[in-house]
Amino acid sequence: MSSSKSVGLREKAAKFLSDQVYLPYVGPISIWILLFVFAPLGVVLYFSFLRVGPFGQILNSFTLEHYRLMLKPTYIQVFMRTFVFSFGTNIICLLIGYPLAYFIVRCGGKWKTFLMFLVIVPSWTCYLIRLYALKTLTGNGGLINEALLNLGLISSPLNILYTPFAVVLGLVFGFLPFMVLPIYASLEGLDPSLLEASEDLGATPLKRFFTVTLPLTKGGILAGTILVFIPSLGEWLVPMLLGGAKVMMAGNLIEEQYIKLGNIPAGSSIAVVLTTIVVLIIYLSVKMGGEEVLERMM
Amino acid sequence: MKMKNFLKGKREVYSFMAGALVVLLLLAGLPACAPAAEEEGPAAGETAYDKYVASLSEGEYPVPCECFEQAQEEGELNIYDWAEWWPEEIYTDFEEEFGVKIVRDNFASEPEVVAKFKLNPEMPYDMITGVAIRSVIQIMQLDVLQEINHDWLPNVSAYIGKEFTEFEYDPGAKYSVFSDYGTDSYWYNTEYVDDARIPSWAVLFEPDEKYKGKITLVDDMFKSLAGALAYLGYPVDSDDEAQLAEVRDLMMNLKPYVMAFDSYPKRLALEGEAWISQGTYGDGFILNKESGGVVTAQPTPEGSRLLSDLLLIPKGAPHPAVAHCWINYLYRPRTTAFLCGSIGVQPCSQASLEFLPEDMREWWARVPEGYVASCGVIGERAVTGKGLELRTAIWEELKS
Amino acid sequence: METKNITSKILPVSAILVYLFLWLPTIVLVVLSFSNNKFGIKWEGFTLRWYADIINNVGIRNALKMSLTVALVTVVLSTIIGTLTAYGLYKYKFHGKKFLRTSILLPITVPYVVTGGALLVFFTRVVNIPLGYPSIIIAHVTFSAPLATFVVLGRMGRIDWTLEEASADLGANVLTTWRKVTLPVLLPAIIASAALIFPWSFDDFTITYFVCGIGTTTLPIYVFSQLRYGATSVINTIGTIFVVLPVIGLLLMNLLQKKKVS
Amino acid sequence: MTNKNSAPCVELRGVVKKFSGLVAVDHVDLKVEQGKVFSLLGPSGCGKTTTLRLVAGLEMLDEGDILIDGEVINDVPAYNRDCSTVFQTLALFPHMTVEGNIAYGLERRKVDKAEIKVRIGEMVELMGLGGMEKRHPAQLSGGQRQRVALARSLVLRPKILLLDEPLASLDRKLRKEMQVELKRIQREVGITFLYVTHDQKVALSISDIIAVMANGKLEQIGSARDIYETPKTKLIADFMGASNIFPGKARDKAGKNVEIETESGLKIIALKGKDKDGNSKEITGVSVHPELIGISHKGTDVKVGNKFEGKIVEMIYQGDFIETKVVIGRTGEQITANLGSEFGQETQFSPGEEVVVYWNPASSNILLG
């Protein structure tokens, strides 16, 4: 304790440096996020308050006009549709994804890996091309209609393509694997005897399923929900390709404003609203399901 | 996340890496299999120009030596155009002849081009092809185009029809050169559509009950609404509130009949999914060749909209001389004819007509005399201010 | 018992239906890629000409090259950043750690359209980053570095970190320990994240669509403009390659594995 | 071993380590003699592992000095310290072969390749790992992995080998085998061991010197025998498996014996000589190992200092002995005695029987405050 002041300072500096050892690790991402996430989002927020000139130039004057425009019935309708579709997609994905995951886990062994593989591989194919393939399949002259016609089940082709139904179908088609994966992971994490017990106890297996298995896989379901619901909210390719560009979702509004009309402030305001909603939902679901869901997402 | 279940041990990981490597090699090998296309041009500058001049056929004028030499130095041409539109030979022949490399990017809609200019006035493309007058107007307002040096375009001076250089938005074609033109129309499938009103727009805009969900409209608000305006007898670039209100009502009535918005519903039309489709008269030619059942109606008596494909050189163009060579090259009568014959558009030069394929010449011959002249152009009124605002409102309501 | 019978019958049937739903479009696509039909929508006899076509198509070749380059650079950059980040988050306590963790989640959760749009505006109006390779790669890394972070982070809990101490104890300094122990031990996690990022980056359309520029048409962008213009058989063919390549990769991996075992 | 330097191999002087305010190691002083096996024994959380990590350089100390061969090494980083650690988890590099693992430290020390080869060969032979050189840790059995971990450290010929409960993950039988093996190896290489464990049996069988730690402090240092037979405090006695612990106060210190009266009034006689620290600390009780207690039928005349009448309440067969619990009739204390089964004693007694328990005053161990 007899050390002079300067030594104390040097020690302090050395200590400070040795305390910052984490910097080389988290420094790069911090800078990256600051530069390419926060800054652009900030710019979007800023632009969303700017006025637009007659030729679409951005003027440096403040306005709330773009946000006011969002209250237009057409916009509200689009946002409502976005929600309904995303929610519906989520429910459908859950309803068909859960039994599938359950089935796969029950199959066990080598089959398990193979069956899971079958779920994942389609998602490695170019998303656009998959949607295109779905389009080919569901068209009036597509395989489905042709098969139904040949079987005599229908007399005239079903209108599937370019309907809201086609949009939801496309969303489910695109995001189903994201629901199956976390549910599969949480089911697999369960004690296998629990699954067996819920079947062998005979009397009320369904009840057991609802009282034991389902609550235990809640985390997986929540994670799946986040993984499906969030991207559905921002989707724009499906409505464009399968909805015939007439069943718009919020993502289409943004794309249209940014790219088609080049109205950056208007596009920005929609982007701000959509992002706020998404972040809010994530926040709420994390609060509800706790950190655990967050961990599961990884 | 996804891989978790597959990559449990280290061995799997290494095997996966090996597998991935093989896949990558396969992918990388693909391009290598293809024949090398690029060839070096003649070495010495002077002889190169002479050679170039000598290689020209009759009726083809060379660009001035100055332009040619500058182009040789620039060595590259960045083109921004529609995908898979013009035949590949147009590009490869040019590359070979001028010894330059063409880099092409595609846009999916004209507003995309305008939007890109708004974001980046110095867009480094040398050539923008296939944009319509109304996009040119929007782009010109941004002051991002280079003035075209007509001294470097002897073929254009020799062959372009005077009517294509006298437009109000760009007199003397200082900033934009027509490459071709056409008119809007609609196609119908004879198997399903039998309507006495053909060839009126009425078939499309006030369709029979049985065509519900069988109609496609062009996914572009200017073009789509221009058809409706023409049908109602109004100028296609109207910015009149009352007229556009009528258009709105018409379109909202039409909404349940619309299957999809698609700018080029080739597949839908050919497959017989769409029975009536808004589309150009020239595309109709291509479709009719593919399937005789798809017939094109040239809307009469209402008239139609003149479609225009223009060539632009942005201010930010790094290779302007090559761009001039390109325009001049396109205006060789044989090249013009080949281009127009392949994509179903009308040439702006009379000299090229004789080189058009026979069936195409017949197709154009069916257009009544004076029809083109009667067609309106989407001009400034439609693309700025109130015209734009009213259109956007209708469009959003229609599509939401 | 009754319910048990019902579920054990219904489950396989419903599973088969779901698989059919997931695979039928792809199967149809693969089959039609060999069809002689010009638009690739009907079966009109076997042909390989579309495959010959894509080999000869300069546009596709360039797009493929572009996509591969972007995906490779993205994988390298984002696994480096992601691994470092995961390590920092796992090993150290520091101010704002929770905030950083949440922030990293942001790029993954913000809709693609917004990310793409925001970056486009940012690149063109605020900083002058040329649209093209730089913009696409930055945009891709922005999305995939967090992804890599979380994949690697998820694996870190399963690693025995005394390995690092053992290495130090045996005389290795910090850098050598990273090189010789930490990195090899994290390698499976890094590869797992690369295996996730590579196809994502190769496939991404939306973000790329917003920020792509001159001469940077990636394969999905190419496919998109093809789709806009109307059907061509080439799309079936490209799609088939997209399906077949990963499957070949996985089969090879399986084969190699078996060989090693025997 | 030819070291004539009188300095101990490792010395700790007043070492303190705190973790966010909590004291994990509290002014520890100890000396480890060259060539000995020195064990740090204590319950989990007592600070023994932290002490080891301080010596290894994996933690930096807050106060005091650590010396190796008489030199202060407080600021020497782990990778430059002349000691090597065998970790509880073994921490074998999973991506390296047995050979690679063993060679790792030598490579870091830039030993030339030929030399590395020779030394690996020696180690493989010493450890009986012949034929395993090319295997990965995952392909080895628990015992083999143990040997590889040892080999990896020993090949460096460190001044001192630090072992952090290296046998904890093994099953009982293997653990016993490895104990013997460890002892053999230590004898052969003559390297000083600093061995951390919470298992008193392992510590007793392997150590020359044992230091018992509790709550970050050193409680007692001594030979294995010392610690086992004469634990100084109740805590140590308990930890060393003396199941008969009687808190009490010294009554009569006259003569060569001490009489200690427990709280319930039981009077136990202990040998005074055992009270090593003299009168510096207060006597707080007595402990007796159960194997030192005999049982006779009631009425048998036993001529031993401590004898009490009681009733057998429980007899638990443990294989090599019978754990017999006797409740003293007068005071109600429970005494556990381990009866050898060799003379058929289990048939001589049965639960419920009135018996006499007895032990020699020399077996009574005095506990201090």
mmCIF file of C-alpha atoms in Angstrom, chain C residues 160 162-163 165-173 176 180-181 184-185, chain D residues 53 79 84-85 87 89 91-93 95-96 104-105 108-109 152 156:
data_model
loop_
_atom_site.group_PDB
_atom_site.id
_atom_site.type_symbol
_atom_site.label_atom_id
_atom_site.label_comp_id
_atom_site.label_asym_id
_atom_site.label_seq_id
_atom_site.Cartn_x
_atom_site.Cartn_y
_atom_site.Cartn_z
ATOM 1 C CA ASP C 160 -16.100 -28.213 -21.754
ATOM 2 C CA THR C 162 -11.597 -26.368 -19.122
ATOM 3 C CA LEU C 163 -10.097 -27.309 -22.503
ATOM 4 C CA GLU C 165 -7.470 -23.788 -19.331
ATOM 5 C CA ALA C 166 -5.786 -27.077 -20.097
ATOM 6 C CA SER C 167 -4.252 -25.499 -23.151
ATOM 7 C CA ALA C 168 -2.985 -22.517 -21.184
ATOM 8 C CA ASP C 169 -1.782 -24.849 -18.509
ATOM 9 C CA LEU C 170 0.153 -26.865 -21.065
ATOM 10 C CA GLY C 171 1.974 -23.755 -22.159
ATOM 11 C CA ALA C 172 -0.138 -22.211 -24.920
ATOM 12 C CA ASN C 173 -0.709 -18.455 -24.937
ATOM 13 C CA THR C 176 -2.315 -20.376 -29.711
ATOM 14 C CA LYS C 180 -5.297 -24.898 -31.556
ATOM 15 C CA VAL C 181 -8.164 -25.537 -29.180
ATOM 16 C CA PRO C 184 -11.293 -26.579 -33.543
ATOM 17 C CA VAL C 185 -13.689 -27.257 -30.699
ATOM 18 C CA ARG D 53 -6.116 -22.936 -9.680
ATOM 19 C CA TYR D 79 1.338 -20.941 -19.739
ATOM 20 C CA SER D 84 0.766 -28.885 -14.953
ATOM 21 C CA THR D 85 -2.813 -29.667 -14.151
ATOM 22 C CA PHE D 87 -8.526 -31.420 -14.591
ATOM 23 C CA THR D 89 -13.178 -33.178 -16.538
ATOM 24 C CA ALA D 91 -10.178 -31.645 -20.629
ATOM 25 C CA LEU D 92 -8.665 -33.885 -23.264
ATOM 26 C CA PHE D 93 -8.726 -32.143 -26.636
ATOM 27 C CA HIS D 95 -10.171 -33.066 -31.888
ATOM 28 C CA MET D 96 -6.706 -34.508 -31.281
ATOM 29 C CA TYR D 104 0.518 -30.587 -27.216
ATOM 30 C CA GLY D 105 2.481 -29.192 -24.297
ATOM 31 C CA ARG D 108 4.134 -25.339 -27.190
ATOM 32 C CA ARG D 109 7.526 -25.546 -25.532
ATOM 33 C CA ARG D 152 -0.210 -35.160 -21.183
ATOM 34 C CA LEU D 156 6.248 -32.004 -19.606
#
